[in-house]
mmCIF file of C-alpha atoms and ligand atoms in Angstrom:
data_model
loop_
_atom_site.group_PDB
_atom_site.id
_atom_site.type_symbol
_atom_site.label_atom_id
_atom_site.label_comp_id
_atom_site.label_asym_id
_atom_site.label_seq_id
_atom_site.Cartn_x
_atom_site.Cartn_y
_atom_site.Cartn_z
ATOM 1 C CA MET E 116 -13.444 29.303 -3.706
ATOM 2 C CA GLY E 117 -15.276 28.787 -6.989
ATOM 3 C CA VAL E 118 -12.827 30.876 -9.000
ATOM 4 C CA MET E 119 -9.814 29.042 -7.668
ATOM 5 C CA ARG E 120 -11.411 25.671 -8.355
ATOM 6 C CA GLU E 121 -12.063 26.816 -11.901
ATOM 7 C CA LYS E 122 -8.394 27.746 -12.323
ATOM 8 C CA VAL E 123 -7.263 24.404 -10.861
ATOM 9 C CA PHE E 124 -9.462 22.488 -13.292
ATOM 10 C CA GLN E 125 -8.305 24.566 -16.241
ATOM 11 C CA PHE E 126 -4.715 23.824 -15.343
ATOM 12 C CA ILE E 127 -5.365 20.066 -15.118
ATOM 13 C CA ASP E 128 -7.241 20.074 -18.421
ATOM 14 C CA SER E 129 -4.437 22.004 -20.093
ATOM 15 C CA ARG E 130 -1.803 19.540 -18.858
ATOM 16 C CA ARG E 131 -3.500 16.309 -19.885
ATOM 17 C CA ASN E 132 -0.817 15.388 -22.421
ATOM 18 C CA GLU E 133 1.961 16.215 -19.991
ATOM 19 C CA MET E 134 0.313 14.056 -17.304
ATOM 20 C CA LEU E 135 -0.033 11.149 -19.739
ATOM 21 C CA ALA E 136 3.600 11.523 -20.795
ATOM 22 C CA SER E 137 4.762 11.489 -17.148
ATOM 23 C CA TRP E 138 2.629 8.429 -16.496
ATOM 24 C CA GLU E 139 4.104 6.630 -19.497
ATOM 25 C CA THR E 140 7.670 7.517 -18.505
ATOM 26 C CA LEU E 141 7.052 6.388 -14.946
ATOM 27 C CA VAL E 142 5.464 3.049 -15.907
ATOM 28 C CA ASN E 143 8.279 2.388 -18.363
ATOM 29 C CA MET E 144 10.872 2.709 -15.593
ATOM 30 C CA GLU E 145 11.393 -0.592 -13.782
ATOM 31 C CA SER E 146 10.837 -0.314 -10.033
ATOM 32 C CA GLY E 147 10.347 -3.747 -8.497
ATOM 33 C CA SER E 148 10.696 -3.266 -4.736
ATOM 34 C CA LEU E 149 13.616 -5.681 -4.512
ATOM 35 C CA HIS E 150 15.715 -3.843 -7.117
ATOM 36 C CA LYS E 151 17.162 -0.947 -5.178
ATOM 37 C CA GLU E 152 19.024 0.375 -8.201
ATOM 38 C CA ASP E 153 15.813 0.572 -10.274
ATOM 39 C CA VAL E 154 13.773 2.079 -7.462
ATOM 40 C CA ASP E 155 16.452 4.686 -6.743
ATOM 41 C CA LYS E 156 16.399 5.811 -10.372
ATOM 42 C CA VAL E 157 12.656 6.382 -10.136
ATOM 43 C CA ALA E 158 13.107 8.260 -6.852
ATOM 44 C CA ALA E 159 15.667 10.542 -8.511
ATOM 45 C CA PHE E 160 13.404 11.018 -11.552
ATOM 46 C CA LEU E 161 10.472 11.936 -9.308
ATOM 47 C CA LYS E 162 12.611 14.331 -7.300
ATOM 48 C CA GLU E 163 13.414 16.148 -10.541
ATOM 49 C CA THR E 164 9.807 16.032 -11.693
ATOM 50 C CA ALA E 165 8.529 17.413 -8.384
ATOM 51 C CA GLU E 166 11.108 20.197 -8.493
ATOM 52 C CA SER E 167 10.213 21.075 -12.080
ATOM 53 C CA LEU E 168 6.623 21.382 -10.829
ATOM 54 C CA GLY E 169 7.746 23.823 -8.159
ATOM 55 C CA ALA E 170 8.213 21.611 -5.107
ATOM 56 C CA ARG E 171 11.108 21.485 -2.681
ATOM 57 C CA SER E 172 12.055 17.853 -2.445
ATOM 58 C CA ARG E 173 14.536 15.522 -0.853
ATOM 59 C CA LEU E 174 15.360 11.851 -1.138
ATOM 60 C CA VAL E 175 15.020 9.672 1.930
ATOM 61 C CA GLU E 176 17.967 7.359 1.432
ATOM 62 C CA PHE E 177 18.353 3.820 2.693
ATOM 63 C CA ALA E 178 21.312 1.464 2.466
ATOM 64 C CA GLN E 179 19.348 -1.703 1.761
ATOM 65 C CA ALA E 180 15.923 -0.533 0.578
ATOM 66 C CA GLY E 181 14.724 1.603 -2.293
ATOM 67 C CA ASN E 182 14.926 5.334 -1.514
ATOM 68 C CA GLY E 183 11.823 7.302 -0.604
ATOM 69 C CA LEU E 184 10.904 10.880 -1.442
ATOM 70 C CA VAL E 185 9.439 13.877 0.369
ATOM 71 C CA ALA E 186 8.253 16.796 -1.791
ATOM 72 C CA GLU E 187 6.680 19.957 -0.414
ATOM 73 C CA PHE E 188 4.477 22.400 -2.267
ATOM 74 C CA GLY E 189 3.899 25.800 -0.669
ATOM 75 C CA VAL E 190 5.014 26.955 2.745
ATOM 76 C CA GLN E 191 3.746 26.194 6.219
ATOM 77 C CA THR E 192 0.982 28.584 7.278
ATOM 78 C CA GLU E 193 -0.872 28.931 10.571
ATOM 79 C CA LYS E 194 -3.207 26.226 9.265
ATOM 80 C CA PRO E 195 -2.124 22.592 9.555
ATOM 81 C CA HIS E 196 -0.664 21.077 6.408
ATOM 82 C CA VAL E 197 -2.133 18.328 4.222
ATOM 83 C CA CYS E 198 -0.374 15.101 3.204
ATOM 84 C CA PHE E 199 -0.443 13.218 -0.091
ATOM 85 C CA LEU E 200 0.841 9.657 0.436
ATOM 86 C CA GLY E 201 1.889 6.823 -1.812
ATOM 87 C CA HIS E 202 4.655 4.686 -3.279
ATOM 88 C CA PHE E 203 6.424 4.189 -6.596
ATOM 89 C CA ASP E 204 7.760 0.645 -6.299
ATOM 90 C CA THR E 205 5.895 -2.246 -7.907
ATOM 91 C CA VAL E 206 5.602 -5.993 -7.334
ATOM 92 C CA PHE E 207 7.035 -6.754 -10.780
ATOM 93 C CA PRO E 208 10.548 -8.151 -11.348
ATOM 94 C CA HIS E 209 13.153 -6.436 -13.508
ATOM 95 C CA GLY E 210 12.394 -7.088 -17.171
ATOM 96 C CA THR E 211 8.611 -6.762 -16.970
ATOM 97 C CA VAL E 212 8.631 -3.373 -18.675
ATOM 98 C CA SER E 213 10.281 -4.741 -21.822
ATOM 99 C CA GLU E 214 7.688 -7.533 -21.930
ATOM 100 C CA ARG E 215 4.701 -5.236 -21.636
ATOM 101 C CA PRO E 216 5.484 -1.536 -21.684
ATOM 102 C CA PHE E 217 2.908 1.209 -21.122
ATOM 103 C CA LYS E 218 0.118 1.315 -23.668
ATOM 104 C CA ILE E 219 -3.348 2.783 -23.973
ATOM 105 C CA GLU E 220 -6.205 0.901 -25.625
ATOM 106 C CA ASP E 221 -9.885 1.802 -25.561
ATOM 107 C CA GLY E 222 -9.472 4.321 -22.779
ATOM 108 C CA LYS E 223 -7.535 1.921 -20.547
ATOM 109 C CA ALA E 224 -3.844 2.135 -19.733
ATOM 110 C CA TYR E 225 -1.735 -0.996 -19.243
ATOM 111 C CA GLY E 226 1.757 -1.723 -17.934
ATOM 112 C CA PRO E 227 3.435 -2.818 -14.700
ATOM 113 C CA GLY E 228 2.318 -0.588 -11.830
ATOM 114 C CA VAL E 229 0.145 1.537 -14.139
ATOM 115 C CA LEU E 230 -2.629 1.378 -11.524
ATOM 116 C CA ASP E 231 -0.667 0.436 -8.396
ATOM 117 C CA MET E 232 0.282 3.158 -8.175
ATOM 118 C CA LYS E 233 2.141 5.129 -10.772
ATOM 119 C CA ALA E 234 -1.102 6.798 -11.801
ATOM 120 C CA GLY E 235 -1.507 7.932 -8.186
ATOM 121 C CA VAL E 236 1.950 9.496 -8.190
ATOM 122 C CA VAL E 237 1.102 11.538 -11.294
ATOM 123 C CA ILE E 238 -2.278 12.510 -9.820
ATOM 124 C CA GLN E 239 -0.846 13.792 -6.544
ATOM 125 C CA LEU E 240 1.995 15.771 -8.106
ATOM 126 C CA TYR E 241 -0.286 17.455 -10.648
ATOM 127 C CA ALA E 242 -3.066 18.092 -8.132
ATOM 128 C CA ALA E 243 -0.539 19.867 -5.910
ATOM 129 C CA LYS E 244 0.936 21.773 -8.859
ATOM 130 C CA ALA E 245 -2.526 22.800 -10.085
ATOM 131 C CA LEU E 246 -3.359 24.215 -6.644
ATOM 132 C CA MET E 247 -0.134 26.218 -6.574
ATOM 133 C CA GLU E 248 -0.705 27.521 -10.104
ATOM 134 C CA ALA E 249 -4.182 28.659 -9.105
ATOM 135 C CA GLY E 250 -2.664 30.680 -6.276
ATOM 136 C CA TYR E 251 -3.585 28.359 -3.418
ATOM 137 C CA SER E 252 -1.476 29.200 -0.379
ATOM 138 C CA ASP E 253 -3.700 28.201 2.523
ATOM 139 C CA ARG E 254 -1.846 25.064 3.519
ATOM 140 C CA ARG E 255 1.467 23.419 2.802
ATOM 141 C CA ILE E 256 1.066 20.208 0.790
ATOM 142 C CA CYS E 257 3.508 17.465 1.719
ATOM 143 C CA VAL E 258 3.926 14.537 -0.688
ATOM 144 C CA VAL E 259 5.474 11.430 0.921
ATOM 145 C CA LEU E 260 6.367 8.487 -1.306
ATOM 146 C CA ALA E 261 7.907 5.120 -0.396
ATOM 147 C CA GLY E 262 10.118 2.985 -2.612
ATOM 148 C CA ASP E 263 9.498 -0.243 -0.703
ATOM 149 C CA GLU E 264 5.784 -0.327 0.070
ATOM 150 C CA GLU E 265 5.006 -3.581 -1.684
ATOM 151 C CA THR E 266 7.373 -5.472 0.613
ATOM 152 C CA GLY E 267 6.155 -3.675 3.754
ATOM 153 C CA HIS E 268 9.360 -1.706 4.473
ATOM 154 C CA PRO E 269 11.401 -4.558 6.017
ATOM 155 C CA LYS E 270 14.702 -2.734 5.483
ATOM 156 C CA SER E 271 13.818 0.946 5.723
ATOM 157 C CA ASP E 272 12.282 3.227 8.289
ATOM 158 C CA MET E 273 9.714 4.699 5.901
ATOM 159 C CA PRO E 274 6.969 4.046 8.501
ATOM 160 C CA ARG E 275 8.692 6.578 10.755
ATOM 161 C CA VAL E 276 8.978 9.016 7.824
ATOM 162 C CA PHE E 277 5.241 8.697 7.144
ATOM 163 C CA GLU E 278 4.548 9.297 10.833
ATOM 164 C CA GLU E 279 6.861 12.304 11.089
ATOM 165 C CA GLN E 280 5.613 13.970 7.938
ATOM 166 C CA SER E 281 1.928 13.435 8.679
ATOM 167 C CA LYS E 282 2.164 14.531 12.316
ATOM 168 C CA GLY E 283 -0.085 17.535 12.881
ATOM 169 C CA ALA E 284 -1.653 17.393 9.405
ATOM 170 C CA CYS E 285 -5.342 18.223 9.038
ATOM 171 C CA ALA E 286 -5.859 15.438 6.499
ATOM 172 C CA ALA E 287 -4.042 12.832 4.429
ATOM 173 C CA PHE E 288 -4.944 11.374 1.060
ATOM 174 C CA ASN E 289 -3.334 8.151 -0.094
ATOM 175 C CA PHE E 290 -3.328 7.743 -3.880
ATOM 176 C CA GLU E 291 -3.197 3.956 -3.847
ATOM 177 C CA THR E 292 -4.949 1.876 -6.492
ATOM 178 C CA GLY E 293 -8.447 3.215 -7.008
ATOM 179 C CA ASP E 294 -11.383 0.924 -7.619
ATOM 180 C CA VAL E 295 -13.666 0.805 -10.671
ATOM 181 C CA SER E 296 -16.612 0.633 -8.262
ATOM 182 C CA ASN E 297 -15.584 4.093 -7.031
ATOM 183 C CA ALA E 298 -15.155 2.821 -3.472
ATOM 184 C CA LEU E 299 -12.814 4.771 -1.209
ATOM 185 C CA VAL E 300 -11.025 3.195 1.721
ATOM 186 C CA VAL E 301 -11.709 4.470 5.253
ATOM 187 C CA GLY E 302 -10.042 1.544 7.026
ATOM 188 C CA ARG E 303 -7.669 -1.259 6.203
ATOM 189 C CA LYS E 304 -6.840 -4.525 7.795
ATOM 190 C CA GLY E 305 -3.310 -4.823 9.069
ATOM 191 C CA THR E 306 -1.074 -7.702 8.091
ATOM 192 C CA THR E 307 1.540 -9.701 9.861
ATOM 193 C CA SER E 308 3.395 -12.827 8.812
ATOM 194 C CA TYR E 309 5.304 -15.750 10.271
ATOM 195 C CA ASP E 310 7.636 -18.465 9.057
ATOM 196 C CA MET E 311 7.363 -21.654 11.101
ATOM 197 C CA THR E 312 9.912 -24.457 10.770
ATOM 198 C CA VAL E 313 9.821 -27.941 12.292
ATOM 199 C CA LYS E 314 12.840 -30.159 12.744
ATOM 200 C CA GLY E 315 12.180 -33.890 13.177
ATOM 201 C CA VAL E 316 14.168 -37.097 12.933
ATOM 202 C CA SER E 317 14.653 -38.789 9.575
ATOM 203 C CA VAL E 318 14.743 -42.599 9.192
ATOM 204 C CA HIS E 319 13.912 -45.108 6.452
ATOM 205 C CA ALA E 320 10.139 -45.345 6.202
ATOM 206 C CA GLY E 321 10.239 -49.159 5.884
ATOM 207 C CA ARG E 322 13.004 -50.389 8.165
ATOM 208 C CA GLU E 323 12.366 -48.606 11.478
ATOM 209 C CA PRO E 324 9.674 -45.950 11.078
ATOM 210 C CA GLU E 325 8.962 -46.003 14.820
ATOM 211 C CA LYS E 326 12.303 -44.291 15.438
ATOM 212 C CA GLY E 327 11.446 -41.421 13.107
ATOM 213 C CA ARG E 328 9.873 -38.101 14.128
ATOM 214 C CA SER E 329 7.849 -36.706 11.264
ATOM 215 C CA ALA E 330 8.217 -32.962 10.821
ATOM 216 C CA ILE E 331 5.375 -33.064 8.284
ATOM 217 C CA LEU E 332 2.959 -34.705 10.706
ATOM 218 C CA GLU E 333 3.883 -32.143 13.348
ATOM 219 C CA ILE E 334 3.349 -29.231 10.984
ATOM 220 C CA ALA E 335 0.084 -30.738 9.708
ATOM 221 C CA HIS E 336 -1.352 -30.518 13.249
ATOM 222 C CA LYS E 337 -0.063 -26.972 13.502
ATOM 223 C CA ILE E 338 -1.588 -25.923 10.177
ATOM 224 C CA ILE E 339 -5.009 -27.076 11.340
ATOM 225 C CA ALA E 340 -4.607 -25.316 14.695
ATOM 226 C CA ILE E 341 -3.524 -22.079 12.993
ATOM 227 C CA GLN E 342 -6.299 -22.073 10.405
ATOM 228 C CA ALA E 343 -8.836 -22.703 13.178
ATOM 229 C CA LEU E 344 -7.917 -19.344 14.739
ATOM 230 C CA THR E 345 -9.666 -17.475 11.904
ATOM 231 C CA ASP E 346 -12.516 -15.404 13.349
ATOM 232 C CA TYR E 347 -14.560 -13.685 10.655
ATOM 233 C CA ASP E 348 -16.706 -11.837 13.222
ATOM 234 C CA LYS E 349 -13.633 -10.144 14.685
ATOM 235 C CA GLY E 350 -12.082 -9.740 11.230
ATOM 236 C CA ILE E 351 -8.992 -11.799 12.081
ATOM 237 C CA THR E 352 -7.942 -14.254 9.395
ATOM 238 C CA PHE E 353 -5.094 -16.765 9.269
ATOM 239 C CA ASN E 354 -3.813 -18.238 6.040
ATOM 240 C CA VAL E 355 -1.101 -20.876 5.797
ATOM 241 C CA GLY E 356 -0.124 -19.963 2.272
ATOM 242 C CA THR E 357 2.955 -22.088 1.683
ATOM 243 C CA VAL E 358 4.087 -25.507 2.864
ATOM 244 C CA LYS E 359 7.339 -27.316 2.163
ATOM 245 C CA GLY E 360 8.886 -30.452 3.589
ATOM 246 C CA GLY E 361 10.403 -33.879 3.154
ATOM 247 C CA VAL E 362 12.796 -35.201 0.542
ATOM 248 C CA ALA E 363 11.518 -38.650 -0.473
ATOM 249 C CA ARG E 364 8.358 -40.711 -0.225
ATOM 250 C CA ASN E 365 10.167 -43.500 1.635
ATOM 251 C CA ALA E 366 11.810 -41.358 4.300
ATOM 252 C CA VAL E 367 10.279 -40.024 7.503
ATOM 253 C CA PRO E 368 10.721 -36.272 6.948
ATOM 254 C CA ASP E 369 12.960 -34.344 9.325
ATOM 255 C CA HIS E 370 12.087 -30.952 7.893
ATOM 256 C CA ALA E 371 8.889 -29.030 7.216
ATOM 257 C CA GLU E 372 8.079 -25.346 7.013
ATOM 258 C CA ILE E 373 5.083 -23.113 6.461
ATOM 259 C CA GLY E 374 4.482 -19.449 5.625
ATOM 260 C CA ILE E 375 1.600 -17.784 7.472
ATOM 261 C CA ASP E 376 -0.268 -14.588 6.565
ATOM 262 C CA VAL E 377 -2.486 -12.955 9.187
ATOM 263 C CA ARG E 378 -4.939 -10.035 8.777
ATOM 264 C CA VAL E 379 -6.328 -7.991 11.685
ATOM 265 C CA MET E 380 -8.790 -5.097 12.098
ATOM 266 C CA GLU E 381 -7.305 -3.298 15.108
ATOM 267 C CA PRO E 382 -3.711 -2.753 16.283
ATOM 268 C CA GLU E 383 -4.413 -4.492 19.624
ATOM 269 C CA GLN E 384 -5.247 -7.721 17.809
ATOM 270 C CA LEU E 385 -1.611 -8.051 16.754
ATOM 271 C CA ASP E 386 -0.611 -8.930 20.343
ATOM 272 C CA TYR E 387 -3.341 -11.570 20.502
ATOM 273 C CA VAL E 388 -2.121 -13.063 17.205
ATOM 274 C CA ASP E 389 1.471 -13.119 18.433
ATOM 275 C CA LYS E 390 0.435 -14.926 21.617
ATOM 276 C CA LYS E 391 -1.646 -17.526 19.768
ATOM 277 C CA ILE E 392 1.036 -18.286 17.185
ATOM 278 C CA GLU E 393 3.596 -18.582 19.964
ATOM 279 C CA GLU E 394 1.352 -21.033 21.837
ATOM 280 C CA ILE E 395 0.933 -23.212 18.762
ATOM 281 C CA ALA E 396 4.653 -23.133 18.038
ATOM 282 C CA ALA E 397 5.385 -24.165 21.630
ATOM 283 C CA HIS E 398 2.881 -27.044 21.673
ATOM 284 C CA THR E 399 4.423 -30.314 20.489
ATOM 285 C CA TYR E 400 2.120 -32.881 18.863
ATOM 286 C CA VAL E 401 4.838 -35.295 17.725
ATOM 287 C CA GLU E 402 7.228 -35.836 20.567
ATOM 288 C CA GLY E 403 10.855 -35.240 19.625
ATOM 289 C CA THR E 404 10.195 -32.567 17.038
ATOM 290 C CA ILE E 405 11.401 -28.993 17.533
ATOM 291 C CA THR E 406 9.559 -25.957 16.218
ATOM 292 C CA THR E 407 10.916 -22.487 15.615
ATOM 293 C CA CYS E 408 8.896 -19.498 14.500
ATOM 294 C CA VAL E 409 10.033 -16.141 13.134
ATOM 295 C CA ARG E 410 7.809 -13.139 12.683
ATOM 296 C CA GLY E 411 8.187 -11.477 9.287
ATOM 297 C CA ALA E 412 7.137 -8.201 7.717
ATOM 298 C CA GLY E 413 3.760 -6.651 8.406
ATOM 299 C CA ILE E 414 1.741 -3.466 8.230
ATOM 300 C CA PRO E 415 -0.388 -2.269 11.148
ATOM 301 C CA PRO E 416 -4.114 -1.820 10.448
ATOM 302 C CA MET E 417 -5.593 1.509 9.368
ATOM 303 C CA SER E 418 -8.302 1.954 12.009
ATOM 304 C CA ARG E 419 -11.662 3.238 10.801
ATOM 305 C CA THR E 420 -11.627 6.419 12.899
ATOM 306 C CA PRO E 421 -14.302 9.144 13.201
ATOM 307 C CA GLY E 422 -11.757 11.466 11.544
ATOM 308 C CA ASN E 423 -11.595 9.197 8.487
ATOM 309 C CA GLU E 424 -15.399 9.167 8.352
ATOM 310 C CA ARG E 425 -15.502 12.983 8.461
ATOM 311 C CA LEU E 426 -12.927 13.248 5.687
ATOM 312 C CA PHE E 427 -14.854 10.696 3.641
ATOM 313 C CA ASP E 428 -18.007 12.807 4.029
ATOM 314 C CA LEU E 429 -16.096 15.787 2.708
ATOM 315 C CA VAL E 430 -14.797 13.792 -0.298
ATOM 316 C CA ARG E 431 -18.309 12.494 -0.973
ATOM 317 C CA ARG E 432 -19.825 16.003 -0.816
ATOM 318 C CA VAL E 433 -17.149 17.400 -3.119
ATOM 319 C CA SER E 434 -17.589 14.455 -5.556
ATOM 320 C CA GLU E 435 -21.314 15.025 -5.738
ATOM 321 C CA CYS E 436 -20.911 18.763 -6.124
ATOM 322 C CA LEU E 437 -18.530 18.200 -9.063
ATOM 323 C CA GLY E 438 -20.957 15.796 -10.716
ATOM 324 C CA PHE E 439 -18.659 12.794 -10.230
ATOM 325 C CA GLU E 440 -20.070 9.410 -9.264
ATOM 326 C CA THR E 441 -20.837 9.178 -5.519
ATOM 327 C CA PRO E 442 -18.102 7.147 -3.790
ATOM 328 C CA SER E 443 -18.799 4.453 -1.207
ATOM 329 C CA ALA E 444 -16.733 3.897 1.959
ATOM 330 C CA VAL E 445 -15.164 0.474 2.464
ATOM 331 C CA VAL E 446 -12.726 -1.339 4.727
ATOM 332 C CA SER E 447 -10.113 -3.136 2.653
ATOM 333 C CA GLY E 448 -8.387 -6.424 3.440
ATOM 334 C CA GLY E 449 -5.059 -5.200 2.061
ATOM 335 C CA GLY E 450 -2.621 -3.064 4.052
ATOM 336 C CA SER E 451 -1.143 0.314 3.079
ATOM 337 C CA ASP E 452 0.898 3.181 4.474
ATOM 338 C CA SER E 453 -2.267 5.039 5.514
ATOM 339 C CA SER E 454 -1.899 3.126 8.777
ATOM 340 C CA TYR E 455 0.883 5.474 9.761
ATOM 341 C CA SER E 456 -0.989 8.738 9.211
ATOM 342 C CA VAL E 457 -4.062 7.315 10.982
ATOM 343 C CA LYS E 458 -1.807 6.249 13.845
ATOM 344 C CA MET E 459 -0.776 9.913 14.156
ATOM 345 C CA GLY E 460 -4.440 10.862 14.499
ATOM 346 C CA VAL E 461 -4.699 12.319 10.981
ATOM 347 C CA PRO E 462 -8.013 11.837 9.147
ATOM 348 C CA THR E 463 -7.072 9.767 6.120
ATOM 349 C CA ILE E 464 -8.757 8.552 2.942
ATOM 350 C CA ASP E 465 -7.127 5.861 0.864
ATOM 351 C CA GLN E 466 -7.563 4.487 -2.656
ATOM 352 C CA MET E 467 -7.708 8.004 -4.146
ATOM 353 C CA GLY E 468 -5.623 6.924 -7.161
ATOM 354 C CA ALA E 469 -6.779 6.171 -10.701
ATOM 355 C CA LYS E 470 -9.593 3.665 -11.006
ATOM 356 C CA GLY E 471 -8.882 0.236 -12.401
ATOM 357 C CA GLN E 472 -8.622 -3.456 -11.672
ATOM 358 C CA TRP E 473 -6.332 -6.420 -11.215
ATOM 359 C CA ASN E 474 -3.254 -4.822 -9.715
ATOM 360 C CA HIS E 475 -0.332 -7.174 -8.998
ATOM 361 C CA SER E 476 -1.156 -9.106 -12.188
ATOM 362 C CA ASP E 477 -0.456 -8.765 -15.901
ATOM 363 C CA ARG E 478 -4.110 -7.849 -16.465
ATOM 364 C CA GLU E 479 -3.668 -4.656 -14.415
ATOM 365 C CA TYR E 480 -5.217 -1.614 -16.069
ATOM 366 C CA ALA E 481 -6.260 1.913 -15.132
ATOM 367 C CA VAL E 482 -9.064 3.974 -16.642
ATOM 368 C CA VAL E 483 -7.324 6.878 -18.376
ATOM 369 C CA SER E 484 -10.050 9.483 -17.748
ATOM 370 C CA SER E 485 -9.909 8.755 -14.010
ATOM 371 C CA LEU E 486 -6.347 10.150 -13.950
ATOM 372 C CA PHE E 487 -7.744 13.635 -14.536
ATOM 373 C CA GLU E 488 -10.928 13.143 -12.534
ATOM 374 C CA ARG E 489 -9.038 12.057 -9.434
ATOM 375 C CA ALA E 490 -6.534 14.924 -9.747
ATOM 376 C CA LYS E 491 -9.478 17.343 -9.818
ATOM 377 C CA LEU E 492 -11.200 15.585 -6.936
ATOM 378 C CA ALA E 493 -8.077 15.669 -4.749
ATOM 379 C CA ALA E 494 -7.405 19.332 -5.479
ATOM 380 C CA ALA E 495 -11.051 20.287 -4.914
ATOM 381 C CA CYS E 496 -11.018 18.445 -1.566
ATOM 382 C CA VAL E 497 -7.927 20.384 -0.483
ATOM 383 C CA LEU E 498 -9.714 23.629 -1.368
ATOM 384 C CA ASP E 499 -12.574 22.544 0.897
ATOM 385 C CA LEU E 500 -10.555 21.367 3.911
ATOM 386 C CA ASP E 501 -11.742 24.245 6.097
ATOM 387 C CA ARG E 502 -15.117 22.512 6.135
ATOM 388 C CA LEU E 503 -13.704 19.284 7.554
HETATM 389 ZN ZN1 ZN G 114 0.099 0.015 -3.967
#
């Protein structure tokens, strides 16, 4: 295996400039999740890129969400395949690229999505290509990329695509935003969300306030009840993150609404959360008010399975053997598409992308050298999968 690893590393080292150029091109293409047209252009560009690197690829098209992409390197063998997961949409609105295009300063790369996770897309495609170039033919490598990850796939069935493509795989690596601390993710909290609206009765606050039914007072009770459900020991947290209501200081408000974000550790906790939120919605504190509640987008948790632990051990061993910094294993509070491969029973490691900080903000950066290091790490792990 040593010779092949050597060839893989030589290939990655020889393509550094090409990888940087792809990264720059990718960051400089707008791909805010809500702009289907932008996202679709990136999907088409990546389809071409993957094909030029020797993959067979196809778009996964959606009417109302950004298209996804499946790219396959190598052919299916008697050994189970391996999956590389990720996304190419960003949280940034159209126009961000012209404000702050890709740039490199002092070994750090900047630009919208440079870390989350356009670096990861470059890493996975070149890791797969490097393996093929070195003559690796042990396992098919299946790259699955979403174009609507940042919004949680409300209008696509990418979750099903992730499940289908990862089914039967021996391992999956998600190239999401890596961490400067070198932590890798073996589990993730799941998220769910709710919008709760209260309708009351509006009257003049001075003339006959007793006839009013305050939607704000009703929702205030509900906010306190919801926040009180947070249980740090069980890893379930509730956050009322937005509140709106009322029109004037001297009117009893007949409208109030809140946005709720919930995080859970295990899939079963989602039912408990649903039940609790429903109970609070159904309980009336201010008689005469009416509450409605709608569940919004969410991502199921990525359970910390024994399979993930085994795969992490392999990644740690390979890291140490290569002389890279020893990674730590963490459970992250943020959701990702790794939930779907884990759900299919596939050992999965997340946060394998370039290392950096402050994604989802204009301070986002990625450490340039980690682009090559992580491509080598991923490829070396694939070469070692028989030891999983
Ligand atoms: Zn991401």
